[in-house]
Every structure is written in C-alpha cells, then in structure tokens.
DNA sequence: AATGTCAATGAATGTCACTTTCATGATGGC
DNA sequence: GCCATCATGAAAGTGACATTCATTGACATT
C-alpha cells in the first residue's frame, strides 16, 4: 500500500513534468509512515529531527502536491490547523473526534449518506462533498 | 423573538456584572436584524456604514459575549472566517453550503441524528456535539 | 568536464483573521 | 457628583499559512 501510493505519486509527478527530489521522497516516506491525520506543523517537526535543514515551505508545498496527486486530503477540524489524511482509492469516511485526547476515528455509514442525498435533493441542491464529524469522548477517555 | 433575545442578553450581562453600553446595544440590534450566518468582518462592515467609529475589537468581543450568553453560536465553514449564527432555544440543525454563492441553508433530520448515536455507541464514544455540512451548488446556482 | 537551463529549495517576508494591550472614556452604585 | 470598574478602539501582537526570491541542484548540451 505504501508502495502503491509511491507509484501513484511518481506517476503524477512525471505526468505533470515535475521532478523527484530527495526532499519529496523523504517527506512522502515520513507522511506514509505517520498517523492518518497530520498537520503541516506536526509533519515538519517530525522531519526536522532527522533532516534539520528541510524547510517549512517545502513541507507545505509537498503536502499540496500529495493532495493534488490524490494520495492525501486536506481536512479542517476547527482547531485552526489544516490536517492531511491518507486517501485510499475512492473511499470516503467521516470522523469521530475525541475532544479530550484528540484521537480521531473513522467510520462509514451508507444509510446516513443516502439520507443526505435525500435532503439535498429535496432542496434542489447538488452535492459536491460533505463532512460529518462527531465530537465527544472516546472510549478510553470515558473511563 | 428579537425582544426575547435582548432580554436573554440583558439578563446574562447583569448576572455577570457587565455593563450595558451604546455599542453593545447597536451591535445586538444589527446582529438580530441580519442574516443567520454572519462573519465578524461582515457585521463590522455593516455597522461601520452607520457607526463609523465603532472598533473591530468591540464587534469581536461583543460577538464572543453573544456566544457566551447563548444567543449566538460560533461556526466554521472552512473559508477561514468564523461565522456567528442565531441560536433559538434548544434547537439544532445542520447546513447545506453553496460553494458558488456562499448561501447557507439549514436542515434537520431526526433519522440521521439517530444513526449518529448508533455509530457512536458502537464505538463506545460519548457524543458532545456534531457537525454535518453538505457542500455543493444551491438550486439557484445550478441554473 | 564545463556550461546552460530551469525547476526545486528554504530563509525571509507577506498576508489574513483574529486576539491582546493599553491609554482613555463610560457606567452604575453610593 | 464621586469613583471603582468596566468598556472602548487604535495599535500592536499572534499563529498558521502562503508567497518571494536568491541560491542550489539535476539533468541535458557542448
């Protein structure tokens, strides 16, 4: 899966006439071996420990590239930081966010999606995308 | 209803030992007679036309007060601006957001809420709140 | 190997939307 | 009216991006 995404990114880059560089490889490796929901800042700090002279701007631009290439997706959870999550081919999911420990879980629910379509249709609304987030305490933090 | 909210706010203020001022009255009036989803900037500009020397910081602080008093609620729709919506006693609703004209519609769906509860329960998650936003084209912009 | 070409990099700077500070100005209780 | 507080608004500060630009580096050409 890590290998598959590397290929997707490599293909995207060559198709766009963009170059493969040390930094981009390092950032991709680090991203793929990280949490599913990572902010630019977090990834930047994680990288700095091993590669002290990689720039914030490079991390920022490279994550944008990942998003364009379809291997990452930008997310806002309302804490003022953009997070990037891994994307697997065509999937969609929503989130359970723990307000105590920050833990993020994913879920899918076909019925909810269907009901959303109904709501949108009844208003003449054409859906492009949606976001559903449930905030609360995760099982661990309830103890 | 406008009158009721003014009372709620007046009660909140006196209970907190805060003062009633010209500015706060003006801002409350303007807020109550506005769109249901207004950014600080929008409200500030609207106010400036009639009250040129009211400060941005005052609008900002007063909206926070409205939120504390429970007559407004902070919302993020991912455009980088915080919006404040009117709150009516105990109600909850979700949003349809037009990505073209910025129009925001509200909706409620009991079944979706119930399904969310089920999802949360199955993960041992204790819900505090949730947000559901559907982004797309409104009926008008589809034409 | 030296040079040319051009995208990539990263330190520095800019931008935007708040958020706080602080010197002044209002308010409400006596 | 007096005064301890609170409120105001101009200005400065903050945090998280987003852009600039001089330099670097990778490959192609001489």
Coordinates of C-alpha atoms (C1' of nucleotides) in Angstrom, one line a residue:
Chain A
X1 CA 0.0 0.0 0.0
X2 CA 2.9 2.3 0.8
X3 CA 4.5 1.1 -2.4
X4 CA 1.2 1.7 -4.4
X5 CA 1.0 5.3 -3.2
X6 CA 4.6 5.9 -4.0
X7 CA 3.8 4.8 -7.5
X8 CA 0.7 6.9 -7.8
X9 CA 2.8 9.9 -6.7
X10 CA 5.6 9.1 -9.0
X11 CA 3.2 8.8 -12.0
X12 CA 1.5 12.1 -11.1
X13 CA 4.8 13.9 -10.9
X14 CA 6.2 12.6 -14.2
X15 CA 2.8 13.3 -15.9
X16 CA 3.0 16.8 -14.6
X17 CA 6.6 17.2 -15.6
X18 CA 7.7 17.7 -12.0
X19 CA 10.8 16.3 -10.6
X20 CA 11.5 13.8 -8.0
X21 CA 13.8 15.1 -5.3
X22 CA 15.4 13.9 -2.1
X23 CA 13.2 16.2 -0.1
X24 CA 10.0 15.0 -1.7
X25 CA 11.0 11.4 -1.2
X26 CA 11.8 12.0 2.4
X27 CA 8.5 13.8 3.0
X28 CA 6.5 11.1 1.3
X29 CA 8.2 8.4 3.3
X30 CA 7.5 10.3 6.5
X31 CA 3.9 11.0 5.6
X32 CA 3.2 7.4 4.7
X33 CA 4.6 6.1 7.9
X34 CA 2.7 8.6 10.1
X35 CA -0.6 9.0 11.7
X36 CA -3.6 9.2 9.4
X37 CA -4.3 12.8 10.4
X38 CA -1.3 15.0 10.5
X39 CA -0.9 18.8 10.4
X40 CA 1.8 20.5 8.4
X41 CA 3.5 21.6 11.6
X42 CA 3.5 18.1 13.0
X43 CA 5.0 16.6 9.9
X44 CA 7.5 19.4 9.7
X45 CA 8.7 18.8 13.3
X46 CA 8.8 15.1 12.8
X47 CA 11.0 15.6 9.7
X48 CA 13.3 18.2 11.4
X49 CA 14.5 15.7 13.9
X50 CA 16.2 13.6 11.1
X51 CA 16.6 16.3 8.4
X52 CA 17.2 19.6 10.2
X53 CA 17.5 21.7 7.0
X54 CA 14.3 20.8 5.3
X55 CA 12.2 23.9 5.0
X56 CA 8.7 24.5 6.2
X57 CA 7.7 25.8 2.8
X58 CA 8.9 22.6 1.2
X59 CA 6.7 20.5 3.5
X60 CA 3.8 22.8 2.9
X61 CA 4.2 22.7 -0.9
X62 CA 4.8 19.0 -1.0
X63 CA 1.6 18.2 1.0
X64 CA -0.3 20.3 -1.5
X65 CA 1.2 18.1 -4.2
X66 CA 0.1 15.0 -2.4
X67 CA -3.4 16.4 -2.3
X68 CA -3.3 17.1 -6.0
X69 CA -1.9 13.7 -6.7
X70 CA -4.8 12.2 -4.7
X71 CA -2.8 10.4 -2.1
X72 CA -3.7 12.9 0.7
X73 CA -6.7 15.0 1.5
X74 CA -6.9 18.4 3.3
X75 CA -9.1 18.5 6.4
X76 CA -10.2 21.1 8.9
X77 CA -11.2 20.1 12.3
X78 CA -11.8 23.6 13.6
X79 CA -8.6 23.8 15.7
X80 CA -7.2 26.3 13.2
X81 CA -4.7 23.8 11.7
X82 CA -5.1 22.1 8.3
X83 CA -4.6 18.4 8.6
X84 CA -3.8 15.9 5.9
X85 CA -5.1 12.4 5.9
X86 CA -4.2 9.5 3.8
X87 CA -6.5 8.7 1.0
X88 CA -7.2 5.2 -0.3
X89 CA -8.7 4.9 -3.8
X90 CA -12.2 6.2 -4.0
X91 CA -13.0 5.8 -0.3
X92 CA -14.9 8.2 1.8
X93 CA -15.4 8.3 5.5
X94 CA -16.5 10.5 8.4
X95 CA -14.9 11.2 11.7
X96 CA -15.3 10.7 15.5
X97 CA -13.1 13.3 17.2
X98 CA -12.2 13.0 20.9
X99 CA -12.3 16.4 22.5
X100 CA -10.1 15.3 25.3
X101 CA -7.2 13.4 23.8
X102 CA -7.5 14.5 20.2
X103 CA -7.9 10.9 18.9
X104 CA -9.6 10.6 15.6
X105 CA -11.5 7.6 14.5
X106 CA -13.1 7.0 11.1
X107 CA -16.5 5.5 10.2
X108 CA -18.7 4.9 7.2
X109 CA -22.4 4.7 7.1
X110 CA -24.2 4.1 3.9
X111 CA -27.6 5.0 5.3
X112 CA -26.5 8.4 6.5
X113 CA -25.1 9.1 3.1
X114 CA -28.3 8.1 1.5
X115 CA -30.3 10.4 3.8
X116 CA -28.0 13.3 3.0
X117 CA -28.7 12.7 -0.7
X118 CA -32.4 12.9 0.0
X119 CA -32.1 16.1 2.0
X120 CA -30.1 17.7 -0.8
X121 CA -32.5 16.6 -3.5
X122 CA -35.5 17.9 -1.7
X123 CA -33.8 21.4 -1.7
X124 CA -32.6 21.2 -5.3
X125 CA -29.1 21.1 -4.0
X126 CA -26.3 19.4 -6.0
X127 CA -23.9 17.7 -3.6
X128 CA -20.1 18.1 -4.2
X129 CA -18.9 16.7 -0.9
X130 CA -19.8 16.7 2.7
X131 CA -18.3 16.5 6.1
X132 CA -19.7 14.8 9.2
X133 CA -17.8 15.0 12.4
X134 CA -18.9 13.7 15.8
X135 CA -17.2 15.3 18.8
X136 CA -17.1 13.8 22.2
X137 CA -15.2 11.5 24.4
X138 CA -13.6 8.3 23.1
X139 CA -14.0 5.0 24.8
X140 CA -10.6 5.5 26.5
X141 CA -11.2 8.9 27.9
X142 CA -14.6 8.0 29.3
X143 CA -13.0 5.7 31.9
Chain B
X1 CA -38.2 36.9 19.4
X2 CA -35.9 39.8 18.9
X3 CA -37.2 41.1 22.1
X4 CA -36.8 37.8 23.9
X5 CA -33.1 37.6 22.9
X6 CA -32.5 41.1 24.0
X7 CA -33.8 40.1 27.4
X8 CA -31.7 36.9 27.5
X9 CA -28.6 39.1 26.8
X10 CA -29.6 41.8 29.3
X11 CA -30.1 39.1 32.0
X12 CA -26.8 37.5 31.1
X13 CA -24.9 40.8 31.3
X14 CA -26.3 41.9 34.7
X15 CA -25.8 38.4 36.1
X16 CA -22.2 38.6 35.1
X17 CA -21.8 42.1 36.4
X18 CA -21.1 43.5 32.9
X19 CA -22.3 46.9 31.7
X20 CA -24.8 47.8 29.0
X21 CA -23.3 50.3 26.6
X22 CA -24.3 52.1 23.4
X23 CA -22.0 49.9 21.3
X24 CA -23.3 46.7 22.6
X25 CA -26.9 47.7 22.0
X26 CA -26.1 48.8 18.5
X27 CA -24.2 45.6 17.7
X28 CA -27.0 43.4 19.2
X29 CA -29.6 45.2 17.1
X30 CA -27.6 44.8 14.0
X31 CA -26.9 41.2 14.6
X32 CA -30.5 40.3 15.3
X33 CA -31.7 42.0 12.1
X34 CA -29.1 40.3 10.0
X35 CA -28.6 37.1 8.1
X36 CA -28.5 33.9 10.1
X37 CA -24.8 33.3 9.3
X38 CA -22.6 36.3 9.6
X39 CA -18.8 36.7 9.9
X40 CA -17.2 39.3 12.2
X41 CA -16.0 41.2 9.2
X42 CA -19.4 41.3 7.6
X43 CA -21.1 42.6 10.8
X44 CA -18.3 45.1 11.3
X45 CA -18.7 46.5 7.8
X46 CA -22.4 46.6 8.1
X47 CA -22.1 48.6 11.4
X48 CA -19.4 50.9 10.0
X49 CA -21.8 52.4 7.5
X50 CA -24.0 53.9 10.2
X51 CA -21.4 54.0 13.1
X52 CA -18.1 54.8 11.6
X53 CA -16.1 54.8 14.8
X54 CA -17.1 51.5 16.2
X55 CA -14.0 49.3 16.6
X56 CA -13.4 45.9 15.1
X57 CA -12.3 44.7 18.5
X58 CA -15.6 45.7 20.0
X59 CA -17.5 43.8 17.5
X60 CA -15.2 40.8 18.0
X61 CA -15.6 40.9 21.8
X62 CA -19.3 41.5 21.7
X63 CA -19.9 38.5 19.4
X64 CA -18.0 36.4 21.9
X65 CA -20.3 37.7 24.6
X66 CA -23.4 36.8 22.5
X67 CA -22.0 33.3 22.2
X68 CA -21.4 33.1 26.0
X69 CA -24.9 34.4 26.6
X70 CA -26.2 31.6 24.3
X71 CA -27.9 33.9 21.7
X72 CA -25.2 33.2 19.1
X73 CA -23.1 30.2 18.1
X74 CA -19.6 30.2 16.5
X75 CA -19.3 28.2 13.3
X76 CA -16.5 27.3 10.9
X77 CA -17.3 26.6 7.3
X78 CA -13.8 26.2 6.2
X79 CA -13.4 29.5 4.4
X80 CA -11.1 30.7 7.1
X81 CA -13.7 33.0 8.7
X82 CA -15.6 32.4 11.9
X83 CA -19.3 32.9 11.4
X84 CA -21.9 33.5 14.1
X85 CA -25.4 32.1 13.7
X86 CA -28.5 32.9 15.7
X87 CA -29.5 30.4 18.3
X88 CA -33.0 29.6 19.2
X89 CA -33.7 27.7 22.4
X90 CA -32.5 24.1 22.3
X91 CA -32.6 23.7 18.6
X92 CA -30.0 22.0 16.5
X93 CA -29.6 21.9 12.8
X94 CA -27.1 21.1 10.1
X95 CA -26.1 23.0 7.0
X96 CA -26.2 23.0 3.2
X97 CA -23.4 25.3 2.0
X98 CA -23.3 26.6 -1.6
X99 CA -19.7 26.6 -2.8
X100 CA -20.5 29.1 -5.5
X101 CA -22.5 31.9 -3.9
X102 CA -21.9 31.1 -0.2
X103 CA -25.5 30.7 0.5
X104 CA -26.2 28.7 3.7
X105 CA -29.4 26.7 4.3
X106 CA -30.3 24.8 7.4
X107 CA -31.9 21.4 7.7
X108 CA -32.8 18.9 10.4
X109 CA -33.1 15.2 10.1
X110 CA -34.0 13.1 13.0
X111 CA -33.0 9.8 11.4
X112 CA -29.5 11.0 10.6
X113 CA -29.1 12.0 14.3
X114 CA -30.3 8.6 15.4
X115 CA -27.8 6.9 13.1
X116 CA -25.0 9.0 14.5
X117 CA -25.9 7.9 18.0
X118 CA -25.8 4.3 16.9
X119 CA -22.3 4.8 15.3
X120 CA -21.0 6.5 18.4
X121 CA -22.5 3.9 20.8
X122 CA -21.0 1.0 18.8
X123 CA -17.5 2.6 19.3
X124 CA -18.1 3.4 23.0
X125 CA -18.0 7.1 22.1
X126 CA -19.9 9.7 24.2
X127 CA -21.3 12.4 21.9
X128 CA -20.9 16.0 22.9
X129 CA -21.9 17.6 19.6
X130 CA -21.6 17.1 16.0
X131 CA -21.4 18.9 12.7
X132 CA -22.8 17.9 9.4
X133 CA -22.3 20.1 6.4
X134 CA -23.1 19.3 2.8
X135 CA -21.2 21.4 0.3
X136 CA -22.4 21.8 -3.3
X137 CA -24.5 24.0 -5.6
X138 CA -27.7 25.5 -4.4
X139 CA -30.8 25.4 -6.5
X140 CA -30.2 28.9 -7.8
X141 CA -26.6 28.3 -8.8
X142 CA -27.4 25.1 -10.7
X143 CA -29.4 27.0 -13.3
Chain C
dA1 C1' 34.3 18.1 -17.5
dA2 C1' 32.2 22.7 -18.2
dT3 C1' 28.2 25.1 -19.2
dG4 C1' 23.3 26.1 -19.9
dT5 C1' 18.5 25.6 -18.5
dC6 C1' 15.0 25.6 -15.4
dA7 C1' 12.5 23.7 -11.7
dA8 C1' 13.2 23.0 -6.5
dT9 C1' 14.6 24.7 -2.1
dG10 C1' 14.4 27.3 2.2
dA11 C1' 15.2 31.7 4.7
dA12 C1' 12.8 35.5 4.9
dT13 C1' 8.8 38.0 4.4
dG14 C1' 3.9 38.9 3.5
dT15 C1' -1.0 38.1 4.4
dC16 C1' -5.1 37.3 6.9
dA17 C1' -8.1 36.8 10.5
dC18 C1' -8.2 37.2 14.6
dT19 C1' -6.6 38.5 19.7
dT20 C1' -4.5 41.2 23.1
dT21 C1' -2.7 45.6 25.1
dC22 C1' -3.1 49.9 26.9
dA23 C1' -4.3 54.7 27.4
dT24 C1' -8.6 56.8 27.5
dG25 C1' -13.6 57.1 28.1
dA26 C1' -18.3 55.5 30.1
dT27 C1' -21.2 53.3 33.6
dG28 C1' -23.6 52.2 37.7
dG29 C1' -23.7 52.0 42.7
dC30 C1' -23.3 55.0 46.6
Chain D
dG1 C1' -21.4 64.1 41.7
dC2 C1' -17.7 60.7 43.0
dC3 C1' -15.1 56.8 41.9
dA4 C1' -14.0 52.0 41.4
dT5 C1' -14.8 49.2 37.4
dC6 C1' -15.7 48.0 33.1
dA7 C1' -15.7 49.1 28.1
dT8 C1' -13.7 51.1 24.0
dG9 C1' -10.7 51.5 19.9
dA10 C1' -6.2 52.4 17.9
dA11 C1' -2.4 49.9 17.5
dA12 C1' 0.5 46.2 18.1
dG13 C1' 0.9 41.1 18.6
dT14 C1' 0.0 36.1 17.2
dG15 C1' -0.4 31.9 14.7
dA16 C1' -0.9 29.5 10.6
dC17 C1' -0.4 29.6 6.4
dA18 C1' 1.2 31.4 1.6
dT19 C1' 4.5 33.8 -1.4
dT20 C1' 9.0 35.7 -2.8
dC21 C1' 13.4 35.4 -4.4
dA22 C1' 18.3 34.4 -4.4
dT23 C1' 20.5 30.1 -4.4
dT24 C1' 21.0 25.3 -5.3
dG25 C1' 20.8 21.2 -7.7
dA26 C1' 19.7 17.9 -11.5
dC27 C1' 19.9 16.8 -15.9
dA28 C1' 20.9 18.0 -20.9
dT29 C1' 24.0 20.0 -24.0
dT30 C1' 28.7 21.4 -25.6

